[in-house]
Coordinates of C-alpha atoms in Angstrom, one line a residue:
Chain A
M3 CA 49.5 72.0 -10.3
T4 CA 45.8 72.2 -10.3
P5 CA 43.8 69.1 -11.3
F6 CA 42.8 70.8 -14.5
L7 CA 46.4 71.4 -15.6
S8 CA 47.7 68.0 -14.5
L9 CA 44.9 66.2 -16.3
S10 CA 45.6 68.2 -19.4
A11 CA 49.3 67.4 -19.1
A12 CA 48.5 63.7 -18.7
M13 CA 46.2 63.7 -21.7
T14 CA 48.6 65.6 -23.9
K15 CA 51.5 63.2 -23.0
G16 CA 49.3 60.2 -23.7
L17 CA 48.3 61.7 -27.0
L18 CA 51.7 62.7 -28.2
R19 CA 53.3 59.4 -27.1
D20 CA 50.7 57.5 -29.2
R21 CA 52.5 57.5 -32.6
A22 CA 49.5 56.1 -34.4
A23 CA 47.3 58.8 -33.1
V24 CA 49.7 61.6 -34.0
F25 CA 50.0 60.1 -37.5
F26 CA 46.3 59.9 -38.1
M27 CA 45.4 63.2 -36.6
L28 CA 48.3 65.4 -37.8
V29 CA 50.3 63.7 -40.5
F30 CA 47.7 61.8 -42.5
P31 CA 45.4 64.7 -43.3
L32 CA 48.4 66.9 -44.0
M33 CA 49.6 64.2 -46.5
F34 CA 46.3 64.6 -48.3
L35 CA 46.7 68.4 -48.5
V36 CA 50.3 68.1 -49.7
L37 CA 49.4 65.5 -52.4
L38 CA 46.0 66.6 -53.5
G39 CA 47.2 70.2 -53.5
A40 CA 50.0 69.3 -55.8
L41 CA 47.9 67.1 -58.0
L42 CA 45.1 69.5 -58.5
K43 CA 47.2 72.6 -58.6
D44 CA 47.1 72.9 -62.4
S45 CA 43.8 71.2 -63.0
G46 CA 42.1 72.1 -66.2
L47 CA 43.6 71.3 -69.6
S48 CA 47.3 71.0 -69.6
Q49 CA 49.6 71.1 -72.6
S50 CA 48.8 68.8 -75.5
E51 CA 51.4 66.8 -77.3
I52 CA 51.5 66.1 -81.0
V53 CA 53.9 64.3 -83.3
Q54 CA 54.8 66.0 -86.5
V55 CA 55.9 63.5 -89.1
G56 CA 58.3 65.0 -91.6
D57 CA 58.1 68.6 -92.8
V58 CA 54.8 70.4 -92.4
K59 CA 55.2 73.8 -93.9
V60 CA 52.6 75.7 -91.7
L61 CA 54.2 74.4 -88.5
D62 CA 57.8 74.9 -89.6
D63 CA 57.1 78.5 -90.7
I64 CA 55.7 79.6 -87.3
P65 CA 57.9 82.6 -86.2
A66 CA 60.0 82.0 -83.1
K67 CA 58.0 84.4 -80.9
E68 CA 54.7 82.7 -81.7
R69 CA 56.3 79.4 -81.3
A70 CA 57.2 80.3 -77.7
E71 CA 53.7 81.3 -77.0
L72 CA 52.3 78.2 -78.5
R73 CA 54.5 76.0 -76.3
D74 CA 52.2 76.6 -73.3
V75 CA 49.4 74.7 -75.0
L76 CA 51.1 72.6 -77.6
R77 CA 54.3 70.6 -77.6
I78 CA 55.4 69.5 -81.1
E79 CA 57.7 66.5 -81.4
K80 CA 59.2 66.3 -84.9
T81 CA 60.2 63.0 -86.5
D82 CA 61.6 62.2 -90.0
G83 CA 59.0 61.8 -92.8
S84 CA 59.6 58.2 -93.5
A85 CA 56.6 55.8 -93.8
A86 CA 57.9 53.9 -90.8
A87 CA 57.9 57.0 -88.7
R88 CA 54.3 57.8 -89.8
K89 CA 53.2 54.4 -88.9
E90 CA 54.9 54.6 -85.5
A91 CA 53.3 58.0 -84.9
L92 CA 49.8 56.7 -85.6
E93 CA 50.5 53.8 -83.3
K94 CA 51.4 56.2 -80.6
V95 CA 48.1 58.1 -81.1
R96 CA 46.2 54.8 -80.9
K97 CA 47.8 53.9 -77.7
G98 CA 47.2 57.3 -76.2
D99 CA 50.9 58.0 -75.8
T100 CA 50.5 61.2 -77.7
D101 CA 47.4 63.3 -78.5
A102 CA 47.6 63.6 -82.3
A103 CA 49.9 63.0 -85.3
V104 CA 50.2 65.6 -88.0
Y105 CA 51.8 65.3 -91.5
Q106 CA 51.6 66.9 -94.9
R107 CA 50.3 65.3 -98.0
P108 CA 51.7 66.3 -101.3
G109 CA 49.8 69.4 -102.5
G110 CA 49.8 71.2 -99.1
R111 CA 47.0 69.3 -97.5
V112 CA 47.8 69.0 -93.7
E113 CA 46.5 65.8 -92.2
L114 CA 45.7 65.6 -88.5
R115 CA 45.0 62.2 -86.9
Y116 CA 43.8 62.4 -83.3
S117 CA 42.4 60.0 -80.8
A118 CA 38.8 60.5 -79.8
A119 CA 39.4 59.1 -76.3
D120 CA 39.6 62.5 -74.7
Q121 CA 37.1 64.7 -76.5
V122 CA 38.1 67.9 -74.8
R123 CA 41.7 67.4 -75.6
A124 CA 40.9 66.3 -79.2
G125 CA 38.9 69.5 -79.7
N126 CA 41.7 71.5 -78.2
V127 CA 44.3 70.1 -80.5
Q128 CA 42.0 70.4 -83.5
G129 CA 41.3 74.0 -82.6
V130 CA 44.9 75.0 -82.2
L131 CA 46.0 73.3 -85.5
D132 CA 43.0 74.9 -87.3
S133 CA 43.9 78.3 -86.1
I134 CA 47.6 77.8 -87.2
V135 CA 46.4 76.7 -90.7
Q136 CA 44.0 79.6 -90.9
Q137 CA 46.6 82.1 -89.9
A138 CA 49.0 80.7 -92.5
N139 CA 46.2 81.0 -95.1
Q140 CA 45.5 84.5 -94.2
K141 CA 49.2 85.4 -94.4
A142 CA 49.4 83.8 -97.8
T143 CA 46.9 86.4 -99.1
G144 CA 49.4 89.1 -98.3
R145 CA 46.7 91.4 -96.9
P146 CA 46.4 92.5 -93.3
P147 CA 43.7 90.5 -91.4
A148 CA 40.3 92.1 -91.4
F149 CA 39.5 91.0 -87.8
Q150 CA 41.8 90.5 -85.0
L151 CA 41.2 88.7 -81.7
R152 CA 43.2 90.0 -78.7
T153 CA 43.1 87.9 -75.6
S154 CA 44.4 88.5 -72.1
T155 CA 43.6 86.6 -68.9
L156 CA 41.8 88.0 -66.0
Q157 CA 42.4 87.0 -62.4
D158 CA 39.4 84.8 -62.2
Q159 CA 37.0 84.6 -59.3
S160 CA 36.3 80.9 -59.6
T161 CA 37.4 78.6 -56.8
K162 CA 40.9 77.2 -57.1
P163 CA 41.5 73.7 -55.8
I164 CA 43.6 74.9 -52.8
Q165 CA 40.7 77.2 -51.8
F166 CA 38.4 74.2 -51.1
L167 CA 41.1 71.7 -50.3
T168 CA 42.4 73.7 -47.3
P169 CA 39.1 74.2 -45.4
G170 CA 37.9 70.7 -46.5
L171 CA 40.9 68.7 -45.4
L172 CA 41.4 70.8 -42.3
G173 CA 37.7 70.3 -41.4
W174 CA 38.2 66.5 -41.9
A175 CA 41.4 66.5 -39.8
V176 CA 39.6 68.4 -37.0
A177 CA 36.6 66.1 -37.2
M178 CA 38.9 63.0 -36.9
S179 CA 40.7 64.3 -33.9
G180 CA 37.5 65.5 -32.3
V181 CA 35.5 62.3 -32.7
F182 CA 38.4 59.9 -32.1
G183 CA 39.9 61.9 -29.3
S184 CA 36.8 62.0 -27.1
A185 CA 35.5 58.5 -28.1
F186 CA 38.8 56.8 -27.3
N187 CA 39.3 58.7 -24.2
L188 CA 35.9 57.8 -22.8
V189 CA 36.1 54.1 -23.7
N190 CA 39.7 53.8 -22.5
W191 CA 39.1 55.5 -19.2
R192 CA 36.0 53.5 -18.6
K193 CA 37.7 50.3 -19.4
K194 CA 40.7 51.1 -17.2
R195 CA 38.4 52.4 -14.5
I196 CA 40.0 55.8 -14.4
L197 CA 36.6 57.4 -14.7
R198 CA 35.6 55.7 -11.4
R199 CA 39.0 56.5 -9.9
L200 CA 38.5 60.2 -10.8
W201 CA 34.9 60.0 -9.3
L202 CA 36.6 59.1 -6.0
A203 CA 39.1 61.9 -6.2
P204 CA 38.0 65.3 -4.7
I205 CA 37.8 67.1 -8.1
G206 CA 34.9 68.6 -10.1
A207 CA 33.6 67.2 -13.4
G208 CA 34.6 70.6 -14.8
S209 CA 38.3 69.8 -14.4
V210 CA 38.0 66.5 -16.3
V211 CA 35.8 67.7 -19.1
G212 CA 37.7 71.0 -19.3
A213 CA 41.0 69.3 -19.7
R214 CA 39.7 67.1 -22.5
V215 CA 38.2 70.0 -24.3
G216 CA 41.3 72.1 -23.8
V217 CA 43.6 69.4 -25.2
N218 CA 41.3 68.9 -28.2
L219 CA 41.1 72.6 -28.9
A220 CA 44.9 73.0 -28.7
L221 CA 45.3 70.0 -31.1
A222 CA 42.7 71.6 -33.5
F223 CA 44.5 74.9 -33.4
A224 CA 47.9 73.2 -34.1
Q225 CA 46.3 71.4 -37.0
T226 CA 44.9 74.8 -38.3
G227 CA 48.3 76.4 -38.0
I228 CA 50.1 73.7 -39.8
F229 CA 47.5 73.5 -42.6
L230 CA 47.5 77.2 -43.2
A231 CA 51.3 77.4 -43.1
V232 CA 51.5 74.7 -45.8
A233 CA 48.6 76.0 -47.9
T234 CA 49.9 79.5 -48.0
L235 CA 53.3 78.4 -49.3
P236 CA 53.8 80.0 -52.7
Y237 CA 53.8 76.6 -54.3
Y238 CA 50.2 75.9 -53.2
G239 CA 49.2 79.6 -53.3
L240 CA 46.3 80.0 -50.9
K241 CA 45.7 83.7 -50.3
L242 CA 44.2 84.5 -47.0
T243 CA 41.7 87.3 -47.1
G244 CA 40.7 89.9 -44.5
H245 CA 38.7 87.8 -41.9
W246 CA 40.7 84.6 -42.2
W247 CA 41.2 84.5 -38.4
L248 CA 37.5 83.8 -38.1
C249 CA 38.4 80.2 -38.9
L250 CA 39.7 80.0 -35.3
P251 CA 36.4 80.4 -33.5
L252 CA 34.8 78.2 -36.3
I253 CA 37.4 75.5 -35.6
A254 CA 36.7 75.8 -31.9
C255 CA 32.9 75.4 -32.4
G256 CA 33.5 72.6 -34.9
T257 CA 35.8 70.8 -32.3
L258 CA 33.0 70.9 -29.7
A259 CA 30.5 69.5 -32.3
F260 CA 32.8 66.6 -33.3
M261 CA 33.7 65.9 -29.6
S262 CA 30.0 65.5 -29.0
I263 CA 29.8 62.9 -31.7
G264 CA 32.8 61.2 -30.1
L265 CA 31.0 61.3 -26.7
L266 CA 28.0 59.5 -28.3
V267 CA 30.3 57.0 -29.9
G268 CA 32.2 56.5 -26.6
A269 CA 29.0 56.2 -24.6
W270 CA 27.8 53.4 -26.9
A271 CA 31.0 51.5 -27.7
K272 CA 32.2 48.9 -25.2
S273 CA 35.7 48.5 -26.6
E274 CA 38.2 50.7 -28.4
E275 CA 37.8 48.5 -31.5
A276 CA 34.1 49.2 -31.6
A277 CA 34.7 52.9 -31.0
N278 CA 37.2 52.9 -33.8
G279 CA 34.9 51.2 -36.2
L280 CA 31.9 53.3 -35.4
A281 CA 34.0 56.6 -35.5
Q282 CA 35.4 55.6 -39.0
L283 CA 31.9 54.8 -40.1
I284 CA 30.8 58.3 -39.2
V285 CA 33.8 60.4 -40.1
L286 CA 34.6 59.1 -43.5
P287 CA 31.2 59.3 -45.1
M288 CA 30.6 62.6 -43.4
A289 CA 33.8 63.9 -44.9
F290 CA 32.7 62.8 -48.4
L291 CA 29.2 64.1 -48.0
S292 CA 30.4 67.4 -46.6
G293 CA 32.6 68.3 -49.6
A294 CA 35.8 67.8 -47.6
F295 CA 37.7 66.2 -50.5
F296 CA 35.8 67.7 -53.5
P297 CA 33.2 70.4 -54.0
L298 CA 29.6 69.3 -53.9
D299 CA 28.4 71.7 -56.6
D300 CA 27.7 69.0 -59.1
A301 CA 26.3 66.5 -56.5
P302 CA 22.8 65.3 -56.8
G303 CA 20.1 67.0 -54.8
W304 CA 19.6 64.3 -52.1
V305 CA 23.4 64.4 -51.3
R306 CA 23.1 68.1 -50.7
T307 CA 20.1 67.6 -48.6
V308 CA 21.9 65.0 -46.4
S309 CA 25.0 67.2 -46.2
G310 CA 22.9 70.0 -44.8
F311 CA 22.5 68.1 -41.6
L312 CA 26.2 67.4 -41.2
P313 CA 28.3 69.7 -39.0
L314 CA 31.4 69.2 -41.1
K315 CA 29.6 70.6 -44.2
H316 CA 28.8 73.9 -42.4
L317 CA 32.2 74.2 -40.9
V318 CA 33.9 73.6 -44.3
Q319 CA 31.7 76.0 -46.1
A320 CA 32.0 78.8 -43.5
M321 CA 35.8 78.3 -43.4
E322 CA 36.0 78.5 -47.2
D323 CA 34.0 81.8 -47.0
V324 CA 36.2 83.4 -44.4
L325 CA 39.6 82.0 -45.5
S326 CA 39.7 83.0 -49.1
R327 CA 36.5 84.6 -50.2
G328 CA 36.8 87.7 -48.0
E329 CA 33.6 87.1 -46.1
G330 CA 33.3 87.9 -42.4
W331 CA 31.0 87.5 -39.4
G332 CA 28.0 87.1 -41.6
A333 CA 29.2 83.8 -42.9
A334 CA 30.8 82.6 -39.6
L335 CA 28.1 83.3 -37.0
P336 CA 25.3 81.2 -38.3
A337 CA 27.7 78.3 -38.7
M338 CA 29.1 78.7 -35.2
G339 CA 25.6 78.8 -33.8
G340 CA 24.6 75.7 -35.6
L341 CA 27.7 73.8 -34.5
L342 CA 27.2 74.8 -30.9
L343 CA 23.6 73.7 -31.0
F344 CA 24.6 70.4 -32.6
A345 CA 27.2 69.9 -29.8
A346 CA 24.6 70.7 -27.1
V347 CA 22.0 68.3 -28.4
L348 CA 24.5 65.4 -28.9
T349 CA 26.1 65.9 -25.5
L350 CA 22.7 65.7 -23.9
I351 CA 21.9 62.5 -25.7
A352 CA 25.4 61.1 -24.8
S353 CA 24.9 61.9 -21.1
K354 CA 21.7 59.9 -21.1
L355 CA 23.6 56.9 -22.6
F356 CA 26.6 57.4 -20.4
R357 CA 27.8 54.3 -18.4
W358 CA 30.5 54.0 -15.8
D359 CA 31.3 50.4 -16.5
A360 CA 32.1 48.5 -19.6
A361 CA 29.7 45.7 -18.6
Chain B
M1 CA 32.7 57.3 21.7
V2 CA 35.2 56.9 19.0
E3 CA 33.7 57.3 15.5
H4 CA 33.7 54.1 13.4
A5 CA 35.8 54.3 10.3
I6 CA 33.0 52.5 8.4
S7 CA 29.5 52.0 9.5
A8 CA 27.3 50.3 6.9
K9 CA 23.7 49.7 7.7
G10 CA 21.2 47.6 5.7
L11 CA 22.8 48.1 2.3
R12 CA 20.8 46.8 -0.6
K13 CA 21.4 47.1 -4.3
R14 CA 19.6 45.4 -7.2
Y15 CA 20.6 45.1 -10.8
G16 CA 17.6 44.1 -12.9
E17 CA 16.8 40.6 -11.7
T18 CA 19.9 40.2 -9.5
Q19 CA 19.9 41.3 -5.9
A20 CA 23.6 42.0 -5.8
V21 CA 23.7 43.2 -2.2
D22 CA 20.9 42.1 0.1
G23 CA 21.0 43.8 3.5
V24 CA 24.7 44.2 4.4
T25 CA 25.5 45.6 7.8
F26 CA 29.0 45.9 9.3
D27 CA 31.2 48.3 11.2
V28 CA 35.0 48.8 10.9
A29 CA 36.8 50.4 13.8
Q30 CA 39.5 53.1 13.4
G31 CA 42.9 51.5 12.7
E32 CA 41.4 48.1 12.0
F33 CA 42.5 45.8 9.2
Y34 CA 39.3 44.4 7.8
G35 CA 38.8 41.8 5.1
I36 CA 35.8 41.1 2.9
L37 CA 35.8 37.6 1.6
G38 CA 33.5 35.7 -0.7
P39 CA 33.4 33.6 -3.9
N40 CA 33.0 35.3 -7.3
G41 CA 29.6 36.9 -7.6
A42 CA 29.0 37.0 -3.8
G43 CA 28.5 40.8 -3.9
K44 CA 31.9 41.9 -2.5
T45 CA 32.6 44.4 -5.2
T46 CA 29.2 45.9 -5.2
T47 CA 29.3 46.2 -1.4
L48 CA 32.7 47.9 -1.6
E49 CA 31.3 50.2 -4.3
L50 CA 28.3 51.2 -2.2
V51 CA 30.6 51.8 0.8
E52 CA 33.0 53.9 -1.2
G53 CA 30.2 56.0 -2.7
L54 CA 30.7 54.9 -6.3
R55 CA 27.0 53.8 -6.4
E56 CA 23.9 54.9 -4.8
P57 CA 22.4 52.2 -2.5
D58 CA 18.7 51.2 -3.1
E59 CA 18.4 51.0 0.6
G60 CA 20.5 51.6 3.6
T61 CA 23.4 54.0 4.3
A62 CA 27.2 53.8 4.5
R63 CA 29.0 56.3 6.7
L64 CA 32.8 56.8 6.3
L65 CA 34.6 58.6 9.1
G66 CA 31.2 59.9 10.3
S67 CA 30.0 61.3 6.9
P68 CA 27.6 59.5 4.5
S69 CA 29.5 58.3 1.4
W70 CA 26.5 59.1 -0.9
P71 CA 26.0 61.7 -2.4
R72 CA 29.5 62.4 -3.4
D73 CA 31.3 64.5 -0.8
R74 CA 34.6 66.0 -1.8
T75 CA 35.7 66.8 1.7
L76 CA 35.2 63.1 2.6
L77 CA 37.0 61.9 -0.6
R78 CA 40.2 63.7 0.6
R79 CA 40.3 61.5 3.6
I80 CA 39.9 58.1 1.9
G81 CA 42.2 56.3 -0.6
V82 CA 40.9 53.8 -3.1
Q83 CA 42.8 51.3 -5.2
L84 CA 40.4 50.0 -7.8
Q85 CA 42.6 47.8 -10.0
A86 CA 46.2 47.7 -11.0
S87 CA 45.3 48.8 -14.5
A88 CA 43.6 52.0 -13.5
F89 CA 46.4 54.1 -14.9
F90 CA 46.6 56.9 -17.4
E91 CA 47.8 55.5 -20.8
K92 CA 51.4 55.9 -21.8
L93 CA 52.5 57.7 -18.7
T94 CA 55.5 56.6 -16.6
A95 CA 55.2 55.5 -13.0
R96 CA 56.4 58.9 -11.7
E97 CA 53.9 60.8 -14.0
Q98 CA 51.1 58.6 -12.8
I99 CA 51.6 59.2 -9.2
R100 CA 52.3 62.9 -9.7
T101 CA 49.0 63.2 -11.6
F102 CA 47.1 61.5 -8.9
A103 CA 48.9 63.6 -6.3
S104 CA 47.8 66.8 -8.0
L105 CA 44.2 65.7 -7.9
Y106 CA 44.5 65.9 -4.1
G107 CA 46.6 69.0 -4.1
V108 CA 49.7 67.1 -3.0
P109 CA 53.1 68.4 -4.1
A110 CA 55.3 66.4 -6.5
D111 CA 58.0 65.7 -4.0
R112 CA 55.5 64.0 -1.7
A113 CA 54.5 61.9 -4.7
D114 CA 58.2 61.0 -5.3
A115 CA 58.6 60.1 -1.7
M116 CA 55.6 57.7 -1.9
L117 CA 57.2 56.1 -4.9
D118 CA 60.3 55.4 -2.7
T119 CA 58.0 53.9 0.0
V120 CA 56.7 51.3 -2.4
G121 CA 60.2 50.7 -3.8
L122 CA 59.6 51.9 -7.3
V123 CA 62.2 54.6 -7.5
D124 CA 64.3 52.8 -10.1
K125 CA 61.1 52.2 -12.1
A126 CA 60.0 55.8 -12.0
G127 CA 60.7 56.4 -15.7
T128 CA 59.0 53.2 -16.8
R129 CA 55.6 53.4 -18.6
E130 CA 52.6 51.7 -17.0
D131 CA 52.3 49.0 -19.6
K132 CA 56.0 48.0 -19.1
L133 CA 55.6 47.4 -15.3
S134 CA 55.4 43.9 -14.0
G135 CA 52.3 42.7 -12.1
G136 CA 53.8 43.3 -8.7
Q137 CA 55.2 46.7 -9.7
A138 CA 51.8 47.8 -11.1
Q139 CA 50.1 46.7 -7.9
R140 CA 52.6 48.6 -5.8
L141 CA 52.2 51.7 -8.0
S142 CA 48.4 51.6 -7.7
I143 CA 48.6 51.3 -4.0
A144 CA 51.0 54.2 -3.9
C145 CA 48.5 56.2 -6.0
A146 CA 45.8 55.4 -3.4
L147 CA 48.1 56.4 -0.5
V148 CA 49.7 59.5 -2.0
H149 CA 47.4 62.0 -0.1
D150 CA 47.9 60.3 3.2
P151 CA 44.3 59.0 3.6
E152 CA 42.9 57.8 7.0
L153 CA 40.9 55.0 5.4
V154 CA 42.2 52.9 2.5
F155 CA 40.2 50.5 0.3
L156 CA 42.2 47.8 -1.6
D157 CA 40.4 45.6 -4.2
E158 CA 42.2 42.2 -4.6
P159 CA 45.7 43.9 -4.4
T160 CA 47.6 40.6 -4.6
T161 CA 45.8 38.9 -7.4
G162 CA 48.2 37.5 -10.1
L163 CA 51.4 38.1 -8.1
D164 CA 54.1 35.6 -7.5
P165 CA 54.8 34.5 -3.8
Q166 CA 57.8 36.9 -3.5
A167 CA 55.8 39.9 -4.7
R168 CA 52.8 38.9 -2.5
R169 CA 55.0 38.7 0.7
N170 CA 56.5 42.1 -0.2
L171 CA 53.1 43.6 -0.6
W172 CA 51.9 42.1 2.7
D173 CA 54.8 43.9 4.4
L174 CA 53.7 47.1 2.7
L175 CA 50.1 46.7 3.8
R176 CA 51.1 45.9 7.4
Q177 CA 53.2 49.0 7.4
I178 CA 50.3 51.1 6.1
N179 CA 48.0 49.7 8.9
A180 CA 50.7 50.2 11.5
E181 CA 50.8 53.9 10.7
G182 CA 47.3 54.1 12.1
R183 CA 45.3 53.8 8.8
T184 CA 42.2 51.8 8.6
V185 CA 42.5 49.3 5.8
V186 CA 39.7 47.4 4.0
L187 CA 40.6 44.7 1.5
T188 CA 38.9 42.1 -0.6
T189 CA 40.8 39.0 -1.5
H190 CA 40.4 35.4 -2.7
Y191 CA 43.4 34.2 -0.6
M192 CA 42.4 32.9 2.8
D193 CA 46.0 32.7 4.0
E194 CA 46.3 36.4 3.2
A195 CA 43.2 37.3 5.1
E196 CA 44.3 35.1 8.0
T197 CA 47.7 36.8 8.3
L198 CA 46.7 40.4 7.6
C199 CA 43.2 41.0 8.9
D200 CA 42.0 41.8 12.4
R201 CA 38.5 40.8 11.4
V202 CA 37.0 39.4 8.2
A203 CA 33.4 39.2 6.9
I204 CA 32.5 36.2 4.7
M205 CA 29.9 37.1 2.1
D206 CA 27.7 35.1 -0.3
H207 CA 24.5 35.8 -2.2
G208 CA 24.7 39.5 -1.2
R209 CA 24.7 38.8 2.5
V210 CA 27.3 38.7 5.3
L211 CA 27.3 35.1 6.4
R212 CA 29.8 35.4 9.3
A213 CA 32.1 38.1 10.6
G214 CA 34.8 38.1 13.2
P215 CA 38.5 37.6 13.9
P216 CA 39.8 34.8 11.7
R217 CA 41.0 32.7 14.6
E218 CA 37.7 32.9 16.4
L219 CA 35.8 31.8 13.2
V220 CA 38.1 28.8 12.9
E221 CA 37.6 27.8 16.5
E222 CA 33.9 28.5 16.4
L223 CA 33.3 26.2 13.4
G224 CA 35.8 23.6 14.5
C225 CA 37.9 23.9 11.3
D226 CA 41.6 23.7 10.6
S227 CA 41.9 27.0 8.7
L228 CA 40.1 30.0 7.5
E229 CA 39.9 28.3 4.1
D230 CA 37.9 25.4 5.6
V231 CA 35.6 28.0 7.3
F232 CA 35.1 29.7 4.0
L233 CA 34.3 26.4 2.1
Q234 CA 32.0 25.3 4.9
L235 CA 30.1 28.5 4.7
T236 CA 29.9 29.0 1.0
G237 CA 29.9 25.4 -0.3
R238 CA 32.1 23.7 -2.9
E239 CA 30.2 24.3 -6.1
Y240 CA 31.9 26.1 -9.0
R241 CA 31.0 29.8 -9.1
E242 CA 30.7 32.0 -12.2

């Protein structure tokens, strides 16, 4: 075996045998994707719940077909019309257990009592009930309606949660393994004097650096494969568009940029604990400020200014563009160039700070 | 004339305010067992690092097997073996994987690495991870890693520190065997009995200088002492060191 291959094998074994590292680099970010993907899947307003106390003619008279359509937005739970039941229903509204209570006063007046805690939901319930009552009124006139509204949904172009969650969380995962991988490696090898031992072996620096970069690239591609496999499951519903494979060179450039951050951390830190702390201090805020967990569209201007300097932001944005928005080289190339430039500058600084010894 | 295994001339190295090595000159003949002794902070480690080519000397030169050790010379590195510390192992790798990795750095095949593991008596620990080896086993493994490419010149840095008497004696046998095979061995140690038994010649260092060098027996006689330990204490004093 060549030095390059045997060092790669040694690093890979060391990584895979470190259960905590495998968890934090592979399983932990994937858990976020699986959980956040499921939680945000049907974001937007879901079904509202109301309690119907006793008979309410307009609701009871809804034809079966319309009732089925209505069920998507409104679930009606019917109780008996006693005073106790009404009191109980109102109590439920107060506590927020249900969105509204509806009952009929003698004389046909329909009363709706809703909680104002969630304004959007209250408006939604109000609107639905109002339209039911208006339709009943119109029917009662016995004449065909003068105006009709027909609605149908359009496949919308807005971003679905999985479309920003996948590149965001994948970028975060790659950033973690890049920064931690190179920082820990450097600190550990310095502490254990393996760096010096390798200096005294007849091998080139290329074999050592190449092996580390190769292992990190392989890890990043494995992360990408797993993330895309999960996100494209029908349940999560990510649809890959034409140039999605451009995420691979983007991931590669991103890995180099994050490894350069790790080199800087490793050059500075004297112990693994210090490297861990500093790496966390960099990766987590960077992930938040780069829109890895949620989009930054509504973020204040200064946040967007700061995020413009972060490599993760450009990686995430470019991946979003190529993965699911159908964009191609035009979106990927500037990001790749920026990431490589970032990596070059930081590596240069790290090499100035590099030390052989922990002392 | 037979080439010296090591020829160090006027080595000096300064770290900030500290003159760690202050004009060290010594020669080691081919096949010799040479000991470098000194209290903590005497400059042994830095001297060894300068000789090995880990650091660039401020002044002076060190030639190993006829070639200068600085700048880094990969042809020369193939001919020397270095044991830095028992813990200089790749994380989470077994004894066999460690020595095979080191072997491949020198282009040595895996079966030669396995044979070396047998030489140091670690065959039944081949599948044990580095952090699960005992102190003596780890020392033997790190020596095996330094010897796997059959070097002509071997540097050992405190190879018996922290070992029990049994492990120490076993290691002595191993070191004698290495030397008997014709290799030049240079070791640093804190144990004077060890230096007395193993070394053909020793150099006693303090304050970055070689105070005295010669065969242990001659030094004892010359200074009228009972043992090398007395020679050492007479030369370097009895105060506590860092």
